[in-house]
Each structure stands twice: as C-alpha cells, then as structure tokens.
Coordinates of N, CA and C and ligand atoms in Angstrom, one line a residue:
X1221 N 85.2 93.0 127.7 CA 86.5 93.6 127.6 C 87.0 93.6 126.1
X1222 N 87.6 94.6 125.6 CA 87.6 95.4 124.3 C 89.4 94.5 124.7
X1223 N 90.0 94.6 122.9 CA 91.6 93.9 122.8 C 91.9 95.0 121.9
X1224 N 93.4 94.9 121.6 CA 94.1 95.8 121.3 C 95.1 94.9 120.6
X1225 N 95.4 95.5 119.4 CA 96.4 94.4 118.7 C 97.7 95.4 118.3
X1226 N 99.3 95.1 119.3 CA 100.0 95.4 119.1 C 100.6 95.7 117.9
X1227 N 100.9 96.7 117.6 CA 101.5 96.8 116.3 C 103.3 96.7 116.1
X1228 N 103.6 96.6 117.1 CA 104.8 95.9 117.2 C 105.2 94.9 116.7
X1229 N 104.6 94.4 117.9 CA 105.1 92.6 117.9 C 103.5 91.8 117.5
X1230 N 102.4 92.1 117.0 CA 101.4 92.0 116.7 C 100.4 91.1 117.6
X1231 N 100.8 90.9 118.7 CA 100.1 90.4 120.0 C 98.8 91.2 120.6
X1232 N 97.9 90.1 120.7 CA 96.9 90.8 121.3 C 96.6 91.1 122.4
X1233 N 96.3 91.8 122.8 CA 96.3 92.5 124.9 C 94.6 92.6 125.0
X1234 N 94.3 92.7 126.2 CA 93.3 92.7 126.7 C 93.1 94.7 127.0
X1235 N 92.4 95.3 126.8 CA 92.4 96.7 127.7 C 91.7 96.4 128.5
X1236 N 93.5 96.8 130.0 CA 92.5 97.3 131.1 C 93.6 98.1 131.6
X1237 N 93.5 98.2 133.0 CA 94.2 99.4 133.8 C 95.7 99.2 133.5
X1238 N 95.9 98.5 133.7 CA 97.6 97.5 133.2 C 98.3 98.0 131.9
X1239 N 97.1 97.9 131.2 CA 97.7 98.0 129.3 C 97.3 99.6 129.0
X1240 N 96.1 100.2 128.9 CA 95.8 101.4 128.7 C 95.1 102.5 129.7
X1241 N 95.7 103.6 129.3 CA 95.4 104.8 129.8 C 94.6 105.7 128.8
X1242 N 94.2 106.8 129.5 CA 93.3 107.6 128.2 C 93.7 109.3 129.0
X1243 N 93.8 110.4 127.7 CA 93.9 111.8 128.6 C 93.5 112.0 127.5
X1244 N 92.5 113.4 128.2 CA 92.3 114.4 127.5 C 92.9 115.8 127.5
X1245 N 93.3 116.1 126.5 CA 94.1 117.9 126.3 C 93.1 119.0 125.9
X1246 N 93.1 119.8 126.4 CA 91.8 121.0 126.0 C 92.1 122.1 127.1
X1247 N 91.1 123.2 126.4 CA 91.0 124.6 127.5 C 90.5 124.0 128.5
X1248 N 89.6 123.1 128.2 CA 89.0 123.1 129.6 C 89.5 121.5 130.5
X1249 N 89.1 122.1 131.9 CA 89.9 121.1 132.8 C 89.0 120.1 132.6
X1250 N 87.8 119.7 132.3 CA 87.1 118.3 131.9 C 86.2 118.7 130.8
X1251 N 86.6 118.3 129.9 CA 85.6 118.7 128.5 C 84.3 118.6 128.6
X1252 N 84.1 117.4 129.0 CA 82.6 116.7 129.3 C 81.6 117.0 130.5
X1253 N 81.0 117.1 130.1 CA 79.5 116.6 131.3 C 79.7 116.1 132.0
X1254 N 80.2 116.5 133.3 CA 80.3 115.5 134.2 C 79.7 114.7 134.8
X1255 N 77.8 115.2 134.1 CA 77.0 113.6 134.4 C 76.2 113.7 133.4
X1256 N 76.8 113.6 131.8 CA 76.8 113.4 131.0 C 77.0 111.7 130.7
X1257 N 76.5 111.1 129.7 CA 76.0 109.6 129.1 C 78.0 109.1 128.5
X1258 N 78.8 108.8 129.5 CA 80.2 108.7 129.1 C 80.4 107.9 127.4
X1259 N 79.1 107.5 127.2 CA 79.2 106.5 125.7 C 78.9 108.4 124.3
X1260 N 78.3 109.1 124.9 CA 78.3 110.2 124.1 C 79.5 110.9 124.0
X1261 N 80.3 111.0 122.8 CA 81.5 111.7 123.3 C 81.4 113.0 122.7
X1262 N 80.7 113.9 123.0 CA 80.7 114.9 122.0 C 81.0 115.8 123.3
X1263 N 82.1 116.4 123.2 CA 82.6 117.6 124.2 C 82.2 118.9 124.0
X1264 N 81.9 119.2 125.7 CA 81.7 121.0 126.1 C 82.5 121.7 124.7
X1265 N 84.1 121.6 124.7 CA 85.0 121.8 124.7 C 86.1 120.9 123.6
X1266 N 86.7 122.1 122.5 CA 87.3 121.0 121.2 C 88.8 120.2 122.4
X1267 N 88.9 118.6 121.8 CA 89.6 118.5 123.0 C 90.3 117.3 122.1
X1268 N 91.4 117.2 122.7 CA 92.2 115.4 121.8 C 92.4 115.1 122.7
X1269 N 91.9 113.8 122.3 CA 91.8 112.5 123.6 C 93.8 112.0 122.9
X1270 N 93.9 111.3 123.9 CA 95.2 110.4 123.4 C 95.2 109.2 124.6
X1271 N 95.1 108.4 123.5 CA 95.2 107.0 124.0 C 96.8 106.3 124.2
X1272 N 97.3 106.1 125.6 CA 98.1 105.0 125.7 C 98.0 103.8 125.5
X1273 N 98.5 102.4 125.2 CA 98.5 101.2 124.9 C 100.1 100.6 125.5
X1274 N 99.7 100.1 126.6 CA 101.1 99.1 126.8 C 101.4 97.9 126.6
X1275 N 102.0 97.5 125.8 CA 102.3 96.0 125.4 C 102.8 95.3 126.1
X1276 N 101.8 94.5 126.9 CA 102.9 93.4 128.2 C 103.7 92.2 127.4
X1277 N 103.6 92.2 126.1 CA 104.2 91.1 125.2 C 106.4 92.1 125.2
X1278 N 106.0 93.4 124.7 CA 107.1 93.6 123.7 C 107.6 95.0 125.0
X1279 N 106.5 95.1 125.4 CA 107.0 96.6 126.4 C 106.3 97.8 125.9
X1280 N 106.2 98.4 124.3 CA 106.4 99.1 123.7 C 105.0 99.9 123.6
X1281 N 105.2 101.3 123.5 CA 103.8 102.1 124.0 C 103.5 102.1 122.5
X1282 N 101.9 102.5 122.1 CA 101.5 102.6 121.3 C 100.4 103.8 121.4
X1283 N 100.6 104.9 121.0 CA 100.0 106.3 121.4 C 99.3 106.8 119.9
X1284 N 97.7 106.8 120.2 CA 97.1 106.9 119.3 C 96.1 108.9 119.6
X1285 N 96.5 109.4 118.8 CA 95.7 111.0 119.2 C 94.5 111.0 117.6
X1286 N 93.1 111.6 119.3 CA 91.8 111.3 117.9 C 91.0 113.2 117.9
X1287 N 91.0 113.9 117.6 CA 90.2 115.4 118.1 C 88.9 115.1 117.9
X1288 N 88.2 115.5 118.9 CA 87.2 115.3 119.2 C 86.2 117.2 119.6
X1289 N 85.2 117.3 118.5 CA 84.5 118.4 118.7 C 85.3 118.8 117.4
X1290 N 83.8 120.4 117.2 CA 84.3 120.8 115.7 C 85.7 121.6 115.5
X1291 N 86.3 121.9 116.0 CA 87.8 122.8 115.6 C 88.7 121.7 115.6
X1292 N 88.7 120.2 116.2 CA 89.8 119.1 116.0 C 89.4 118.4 115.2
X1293 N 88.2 118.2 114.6 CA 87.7 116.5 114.3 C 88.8 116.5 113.2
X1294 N 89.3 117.1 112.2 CA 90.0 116.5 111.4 C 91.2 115.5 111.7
X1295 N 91.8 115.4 113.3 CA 92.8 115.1 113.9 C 92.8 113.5 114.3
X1296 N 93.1 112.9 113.4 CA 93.4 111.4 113.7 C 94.0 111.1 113.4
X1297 N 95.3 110.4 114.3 CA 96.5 110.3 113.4 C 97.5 109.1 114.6
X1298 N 98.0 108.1 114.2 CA 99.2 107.5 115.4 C 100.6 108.4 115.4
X1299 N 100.6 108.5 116.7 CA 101.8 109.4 117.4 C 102.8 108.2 116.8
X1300 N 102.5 107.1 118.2 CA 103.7 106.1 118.1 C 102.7 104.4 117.6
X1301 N 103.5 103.4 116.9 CA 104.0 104.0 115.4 C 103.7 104.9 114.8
X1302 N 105.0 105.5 114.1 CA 104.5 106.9 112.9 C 103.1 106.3 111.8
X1303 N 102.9 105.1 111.3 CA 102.0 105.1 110.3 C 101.9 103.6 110.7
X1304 N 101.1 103.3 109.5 CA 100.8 101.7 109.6 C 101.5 100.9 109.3
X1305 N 102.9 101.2 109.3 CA 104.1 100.1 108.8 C 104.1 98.6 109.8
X1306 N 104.2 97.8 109.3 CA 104.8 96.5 109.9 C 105.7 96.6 110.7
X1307 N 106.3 96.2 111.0 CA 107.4 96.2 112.0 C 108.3 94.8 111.4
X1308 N 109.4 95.2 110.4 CA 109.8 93.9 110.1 C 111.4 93.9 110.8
X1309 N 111.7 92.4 110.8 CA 112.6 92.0 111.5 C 113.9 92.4 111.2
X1310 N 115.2 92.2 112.3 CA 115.9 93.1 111.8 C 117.1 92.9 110.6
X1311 N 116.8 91.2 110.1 CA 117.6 90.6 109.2 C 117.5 91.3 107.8
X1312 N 116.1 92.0 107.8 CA 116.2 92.8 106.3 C 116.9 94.0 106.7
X1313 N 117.6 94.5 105.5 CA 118.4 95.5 105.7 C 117.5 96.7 105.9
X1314 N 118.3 98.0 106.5 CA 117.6 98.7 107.1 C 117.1 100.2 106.6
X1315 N 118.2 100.0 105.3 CA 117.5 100.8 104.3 C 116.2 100.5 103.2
X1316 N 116.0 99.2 103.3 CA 114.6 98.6 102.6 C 113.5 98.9 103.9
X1317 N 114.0 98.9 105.1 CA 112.7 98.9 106.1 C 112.3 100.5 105.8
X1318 N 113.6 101.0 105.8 CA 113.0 102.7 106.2 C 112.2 103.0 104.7
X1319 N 112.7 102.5 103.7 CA 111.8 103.4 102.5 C 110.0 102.8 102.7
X1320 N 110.5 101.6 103.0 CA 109.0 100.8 103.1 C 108.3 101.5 104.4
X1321 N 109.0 101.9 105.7 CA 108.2 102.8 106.5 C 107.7 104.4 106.2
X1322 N 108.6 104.7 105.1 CA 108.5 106.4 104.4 C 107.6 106.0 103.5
X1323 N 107.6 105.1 102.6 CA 106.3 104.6 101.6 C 105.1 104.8 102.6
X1324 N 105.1 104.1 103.9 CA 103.8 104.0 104.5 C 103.1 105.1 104.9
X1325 N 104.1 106.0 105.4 CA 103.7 107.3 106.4 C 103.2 108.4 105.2
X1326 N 103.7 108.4 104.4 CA 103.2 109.4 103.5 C 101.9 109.0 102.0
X1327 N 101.7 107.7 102.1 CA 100.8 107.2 101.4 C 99.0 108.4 101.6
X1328 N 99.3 109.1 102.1 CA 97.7 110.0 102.5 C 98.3 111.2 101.9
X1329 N 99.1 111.3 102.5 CA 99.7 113.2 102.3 C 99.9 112.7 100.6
X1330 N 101.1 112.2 100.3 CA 100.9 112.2 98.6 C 101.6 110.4 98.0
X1331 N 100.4 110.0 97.5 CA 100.2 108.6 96.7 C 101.6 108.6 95.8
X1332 N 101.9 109.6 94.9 CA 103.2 109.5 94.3 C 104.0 109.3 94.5
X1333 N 104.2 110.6 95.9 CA 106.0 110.2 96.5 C 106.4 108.4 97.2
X1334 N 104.5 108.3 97.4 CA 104.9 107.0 98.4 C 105.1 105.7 97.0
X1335 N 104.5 105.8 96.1 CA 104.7 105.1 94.9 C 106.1 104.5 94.1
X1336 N 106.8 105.7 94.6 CA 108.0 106.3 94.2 C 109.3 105.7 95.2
X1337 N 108.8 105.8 96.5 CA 109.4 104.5 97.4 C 109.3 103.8 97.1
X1338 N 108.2 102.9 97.1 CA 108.1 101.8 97.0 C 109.1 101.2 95.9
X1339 N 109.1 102.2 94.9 CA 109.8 101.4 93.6 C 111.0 101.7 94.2
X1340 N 111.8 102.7 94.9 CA 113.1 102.3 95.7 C 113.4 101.6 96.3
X1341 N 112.4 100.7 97.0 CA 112.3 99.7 98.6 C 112.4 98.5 97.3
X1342 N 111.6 98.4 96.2 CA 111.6 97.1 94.9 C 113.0 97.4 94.8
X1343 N 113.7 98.2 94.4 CA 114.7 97.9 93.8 C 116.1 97.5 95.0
X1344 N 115.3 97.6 95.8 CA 116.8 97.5 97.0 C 116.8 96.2 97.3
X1345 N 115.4 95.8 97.1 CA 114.8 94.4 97.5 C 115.7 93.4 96.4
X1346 N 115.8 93.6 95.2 CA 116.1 93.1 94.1 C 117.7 92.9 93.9
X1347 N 118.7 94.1 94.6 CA 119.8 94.5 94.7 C 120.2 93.3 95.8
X1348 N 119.5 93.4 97.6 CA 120.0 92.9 98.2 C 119.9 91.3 98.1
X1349 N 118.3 91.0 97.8 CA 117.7 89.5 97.9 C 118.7 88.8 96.8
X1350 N 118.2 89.0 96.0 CA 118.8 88.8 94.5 C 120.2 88.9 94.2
X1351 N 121.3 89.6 94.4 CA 122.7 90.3 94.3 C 122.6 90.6 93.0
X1352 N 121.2 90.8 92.5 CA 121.3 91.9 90.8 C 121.5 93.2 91.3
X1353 N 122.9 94.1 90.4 CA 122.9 95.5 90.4 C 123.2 95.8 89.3
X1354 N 122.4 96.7 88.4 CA 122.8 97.1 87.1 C 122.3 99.1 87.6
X1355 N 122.9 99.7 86.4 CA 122.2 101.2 86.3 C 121.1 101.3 86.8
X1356 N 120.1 101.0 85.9 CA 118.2 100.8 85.5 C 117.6 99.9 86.1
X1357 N 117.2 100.0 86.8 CA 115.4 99.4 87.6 C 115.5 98.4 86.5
X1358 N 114.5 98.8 85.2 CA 114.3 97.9 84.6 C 115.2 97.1 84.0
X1359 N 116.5 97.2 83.9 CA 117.3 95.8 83.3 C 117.6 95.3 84.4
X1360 N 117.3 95.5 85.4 CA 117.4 94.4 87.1 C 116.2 93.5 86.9
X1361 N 115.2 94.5 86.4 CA 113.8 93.4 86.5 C 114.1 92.4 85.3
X1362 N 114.4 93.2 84.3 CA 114.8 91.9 82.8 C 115.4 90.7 83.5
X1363 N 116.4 91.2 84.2 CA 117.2 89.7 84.8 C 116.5 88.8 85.8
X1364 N 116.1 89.4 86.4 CA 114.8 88.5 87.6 C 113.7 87.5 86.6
X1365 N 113.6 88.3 85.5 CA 112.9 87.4 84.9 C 112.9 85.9 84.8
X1366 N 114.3 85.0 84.6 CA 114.1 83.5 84.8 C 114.0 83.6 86.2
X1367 N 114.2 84.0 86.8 CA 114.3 83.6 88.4 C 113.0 83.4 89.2
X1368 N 112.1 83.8 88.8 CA 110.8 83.9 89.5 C 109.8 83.3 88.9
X1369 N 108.5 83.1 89.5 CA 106.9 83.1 88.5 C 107.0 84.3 87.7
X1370 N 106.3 83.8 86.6 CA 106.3 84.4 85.5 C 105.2 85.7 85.8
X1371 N 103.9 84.9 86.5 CA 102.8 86.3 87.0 C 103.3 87.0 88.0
X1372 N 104.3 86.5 88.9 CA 105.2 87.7 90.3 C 106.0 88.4 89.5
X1373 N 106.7 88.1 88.6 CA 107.2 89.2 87.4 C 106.3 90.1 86.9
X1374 N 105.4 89.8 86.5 CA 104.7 90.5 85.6 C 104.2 91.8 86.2
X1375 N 104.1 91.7 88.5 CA 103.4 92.2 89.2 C 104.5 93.4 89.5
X1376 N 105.7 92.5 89.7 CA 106.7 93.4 89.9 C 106.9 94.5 89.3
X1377 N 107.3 94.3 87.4 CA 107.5 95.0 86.7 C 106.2 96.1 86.3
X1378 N 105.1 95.8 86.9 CA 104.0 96.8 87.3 C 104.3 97.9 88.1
X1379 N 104.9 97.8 89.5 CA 105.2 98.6 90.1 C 106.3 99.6 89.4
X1380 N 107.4 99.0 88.6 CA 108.5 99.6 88.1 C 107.7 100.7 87.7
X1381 N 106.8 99.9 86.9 CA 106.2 101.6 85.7 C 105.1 102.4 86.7
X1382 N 103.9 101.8 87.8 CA 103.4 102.8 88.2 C 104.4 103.6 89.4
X1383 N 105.4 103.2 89.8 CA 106.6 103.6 90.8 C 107.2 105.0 89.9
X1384 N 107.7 104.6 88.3 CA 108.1 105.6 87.6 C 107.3 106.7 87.2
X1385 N 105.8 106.8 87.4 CA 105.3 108.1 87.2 C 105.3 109.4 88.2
X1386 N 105.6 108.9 89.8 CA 106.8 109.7 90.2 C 107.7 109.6 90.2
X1387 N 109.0 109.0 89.9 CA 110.0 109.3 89.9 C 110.7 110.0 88.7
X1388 N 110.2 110.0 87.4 CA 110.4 110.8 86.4 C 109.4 111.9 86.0
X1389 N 109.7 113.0 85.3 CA 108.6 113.7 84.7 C 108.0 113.1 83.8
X1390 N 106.7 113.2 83.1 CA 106.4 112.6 81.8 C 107.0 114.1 80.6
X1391 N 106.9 113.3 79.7 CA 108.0 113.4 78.4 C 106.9 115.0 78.3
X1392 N 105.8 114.5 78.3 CA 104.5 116.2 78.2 C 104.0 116.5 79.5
X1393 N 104.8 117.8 80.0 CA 105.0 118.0 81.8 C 103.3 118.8 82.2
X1394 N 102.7 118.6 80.7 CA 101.0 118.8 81.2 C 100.0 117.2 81.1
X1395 N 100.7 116.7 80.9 CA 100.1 115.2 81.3 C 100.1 115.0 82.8
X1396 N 99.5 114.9 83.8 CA 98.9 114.6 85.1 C 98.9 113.3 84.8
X1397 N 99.7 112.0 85.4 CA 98.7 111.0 85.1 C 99.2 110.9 87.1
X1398 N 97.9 110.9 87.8 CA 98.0 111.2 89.3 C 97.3 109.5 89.6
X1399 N 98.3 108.9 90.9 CA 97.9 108.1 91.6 C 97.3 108.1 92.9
X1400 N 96.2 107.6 93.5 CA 95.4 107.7 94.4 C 95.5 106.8 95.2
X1401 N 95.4 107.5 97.1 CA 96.3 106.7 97.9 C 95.7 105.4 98.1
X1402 N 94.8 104.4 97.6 CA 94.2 103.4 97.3 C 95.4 102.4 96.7
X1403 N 95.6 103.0 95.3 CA 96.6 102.1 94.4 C 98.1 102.2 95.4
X1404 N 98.4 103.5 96.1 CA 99.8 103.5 96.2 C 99.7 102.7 97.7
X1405 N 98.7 102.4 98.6 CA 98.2 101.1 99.4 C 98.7 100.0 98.8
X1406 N 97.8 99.5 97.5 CA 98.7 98.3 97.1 C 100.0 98.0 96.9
X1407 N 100.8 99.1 96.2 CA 102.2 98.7 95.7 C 102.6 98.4 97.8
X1408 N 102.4 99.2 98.2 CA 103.0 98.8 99.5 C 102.6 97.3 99.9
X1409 N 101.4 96.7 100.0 CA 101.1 95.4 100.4 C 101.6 94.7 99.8
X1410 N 102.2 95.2 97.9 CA 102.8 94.0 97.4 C 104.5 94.4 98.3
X1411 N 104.9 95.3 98.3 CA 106.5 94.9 98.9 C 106.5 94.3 100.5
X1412 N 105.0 94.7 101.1 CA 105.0 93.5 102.5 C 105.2 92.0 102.0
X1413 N 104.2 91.6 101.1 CA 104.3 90.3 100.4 C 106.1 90.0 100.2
X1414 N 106.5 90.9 99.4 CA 107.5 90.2 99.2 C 108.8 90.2 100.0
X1415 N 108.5 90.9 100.7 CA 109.4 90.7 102.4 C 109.0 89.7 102.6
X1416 N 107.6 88.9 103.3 CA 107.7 87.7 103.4 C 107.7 86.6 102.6
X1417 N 107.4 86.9 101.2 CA 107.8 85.4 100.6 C 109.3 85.1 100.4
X1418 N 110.2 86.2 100.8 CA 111.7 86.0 100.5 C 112.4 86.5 101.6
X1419 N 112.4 87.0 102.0 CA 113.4 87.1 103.4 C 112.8 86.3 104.8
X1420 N 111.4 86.1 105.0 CA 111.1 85.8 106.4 C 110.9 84.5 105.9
X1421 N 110.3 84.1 104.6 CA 111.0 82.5 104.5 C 112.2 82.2 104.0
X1422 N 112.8 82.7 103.4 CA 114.2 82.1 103.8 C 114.6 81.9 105.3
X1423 N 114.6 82.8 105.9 CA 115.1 83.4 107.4 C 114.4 82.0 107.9
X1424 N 113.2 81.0 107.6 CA 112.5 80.4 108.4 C 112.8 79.1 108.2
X1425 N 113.4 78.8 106.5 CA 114.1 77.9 105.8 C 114.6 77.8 106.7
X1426 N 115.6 78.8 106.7 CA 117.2 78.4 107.6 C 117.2 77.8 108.9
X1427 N 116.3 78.3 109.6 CA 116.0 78.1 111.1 C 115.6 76.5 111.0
X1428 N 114.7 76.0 110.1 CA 114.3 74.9 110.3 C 115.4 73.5 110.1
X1429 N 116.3 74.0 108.7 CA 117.3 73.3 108.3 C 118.3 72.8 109.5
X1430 N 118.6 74.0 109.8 CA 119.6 74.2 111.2 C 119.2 73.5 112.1
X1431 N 117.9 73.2 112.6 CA 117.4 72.5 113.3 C 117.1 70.9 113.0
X1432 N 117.1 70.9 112.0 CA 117.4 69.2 111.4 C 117.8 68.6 111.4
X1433 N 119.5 69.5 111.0 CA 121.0 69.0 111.1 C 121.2 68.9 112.2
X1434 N 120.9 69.7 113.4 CA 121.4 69.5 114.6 C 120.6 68.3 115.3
X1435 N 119.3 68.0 115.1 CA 118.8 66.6 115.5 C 119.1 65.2 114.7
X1436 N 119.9 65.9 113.9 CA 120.9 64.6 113.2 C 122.1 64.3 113.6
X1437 N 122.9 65.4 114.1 CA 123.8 64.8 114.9 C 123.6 64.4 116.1
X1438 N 122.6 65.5 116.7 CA 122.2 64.8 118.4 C 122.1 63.1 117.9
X1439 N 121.3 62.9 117.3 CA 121.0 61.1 116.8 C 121.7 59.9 116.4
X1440 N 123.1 60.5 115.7 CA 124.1 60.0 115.4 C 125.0 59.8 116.4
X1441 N 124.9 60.9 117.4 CA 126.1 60.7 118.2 C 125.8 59.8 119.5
X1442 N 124.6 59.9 119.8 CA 124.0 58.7 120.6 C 124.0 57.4 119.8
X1443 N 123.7 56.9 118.7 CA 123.7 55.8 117.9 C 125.2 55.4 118.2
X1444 N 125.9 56.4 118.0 CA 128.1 55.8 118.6 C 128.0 55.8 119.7
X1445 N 127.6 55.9 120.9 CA 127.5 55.8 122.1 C 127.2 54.2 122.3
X1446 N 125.9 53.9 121.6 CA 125.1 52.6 121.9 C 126.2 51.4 121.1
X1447 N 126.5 51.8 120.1 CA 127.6 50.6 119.5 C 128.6 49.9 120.0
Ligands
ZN2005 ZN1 103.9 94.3 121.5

C-alpha cells in the first residue's frame, strides 16, 4: 500500500478506497485497453487523469491533474493546493502568508516576480516580527543587524539585493541579470526557515511557558491546601 502526505496538515494517509479516487477526462469514454497491462499507462486517447486525495487527519481534498499521451503530457500541475506552499498557521499575519504563497505559485512561470515577493514577504516579516518600519528595505535590514546572527544577517541582506533585481530596473535597462527558478526556490526555503525560527518558535515558547506557570500554580495551590 502506496501513502500520501497531506499537504495541509502534513499527515500521512494510507491510499485506499477511503482516502483516494482517480478519473479520467478525454474524448474517449475509456482511454485504455481494456485488457491492456493497467501498470502501462500510455493511452488509446490524450487524456488527464486527476487524482483525488482525502485527508482523514484535516478533511481537506488534495486534487492533483497529470496529462497523459502526446497532446497533454506537458500538463502537470496541483489543482488544490495552488503550488507547493506550506500551509502556515494562522498566528502569522496573513499578508506575509499570501506573498509567501504568490512567491510559491509563480516560482516556474517567472523566478523574478517570485524573487521579488519574497523580498516583500522579508520585509513584512521584519515590519511585523521585529516592529522595524523605516522607508527602505535596506535601513530595516541595517537595524536588524544587532539583533540577530551575524551569518542570518548576512543571508537576509542577500535576499534584499537578489529580491531587488526584480523589483527595480537596473540603472543599464540592457543588462539582463535573470534569476533561475532554482535560486528563486531558495530565497523561498529561506523565508519558510524564518517563519519557523521566529514565529512558530516563539508561538511554541509561549505555549510551553504558559504551561509551566500553570503547573506552578496548580502545585502551589495544593502545597496551601496541605499546610
Ligand atoms: Zn490533512
């Protein structure tokens, strides 16, 4: 039995009748060989399969479309989620989630524009986490400077500048300097990273703290009971 890893809530399911379904869309009413080798998938007929996924963890469908035969094969792509975003919680604000989901979804179509998020999703991150707000990107990052590791600085203010080659023209509008959706992958993994080294541990800090305090008074207040 084949598993399936939610992208939701990141739980793993088992596929079977329960969790997934499969259709095919095409001219024809069964693409395939009807006593054709089911492990060959090469169709009569150009056809998109689309896979359901039900998460018995979260509820939530996960609908994957693949074309299959030569007039579709270029067609691979997730319906539901739109792209490969995380799913982060709902304590970060929700304008940092959406640029970081628009960074994700467009990272293939064009490396820049999603580059170019990202440096918006860094700076909102820096605004909210932080309560730095100045004009300039970069005199927010100047000020982060004591505040952090010296090499997470260093990584940050990397994005600033590969973030600014789309967001500004260069100064000679026949200089190309083009990013490739590889690099604009990473700036995205570094703003996952720093969602969790700063908001989901804080968020985890707190939870634990709160929990401390409270089994300190539970302890206290029995210890006045016993006296
Ligand atoms: Zn789920």
């Amino acid at each position: 039995m084949s598993s399936f890893q939610c992208p939701f809530c990141s739980n793993f399911m088992s596929v079977d009748f329960g969790t997934f379904a499969k259709k095919y869309v095409s001219f024809a009413e069964y693409p395939f060989e009807s006593n054709g080798d089911p492990r060959n998938r090469t169709p009569n007929e150009s056809c998109v399969e689309i896979d359901f996924y039900k998460c018995p963890n979260c509820e939530k469908y996960s609908i994957v479309a693949n074309g299959l035969g030569t007039n579709v094969n270029n067609i691979s792509s997730s319906l539901q989620p739109k792209s490969s975003a995380k799913q982060f919680p709902d304590y970060i604000p929700e304008a940092i989630r959406q640029d970081y989901e628009e960074a994700c979804a467009i990272v293939n179509l064009s490396p820049k524009a999603s580059a170019t998020l990202s440096r918006r999703c860094l700076q909102g991150i820096i605004r909210d986490f932080w309560g730095i707000s100045k004009a300039r990107l970069i005199d927010e990052i100047n000020e982060l400077q004591n505040k952090i590791p010296a090499q997470q600085w260093k990584v940050i203010d990397g994005i600033r500048r590969i973030g600014n080659i789309g967001a500004h023209m260069e100064k000679d509008i026949n200089l190309i300097v083009d990013i490739d959706p590889d690099e604009a992958q990473k700036l995205i993994k570094l703003i996952e990273h720093l969602l969790d080294q700063w908001y989901i541990n804080r968020h985890e800090q707190e939870l634990l703290y709160t929990d401390i305090i409270d089994i300190d008074k539970a302890k206290q207040s029995e210890r006045k009971k016993t006296e």
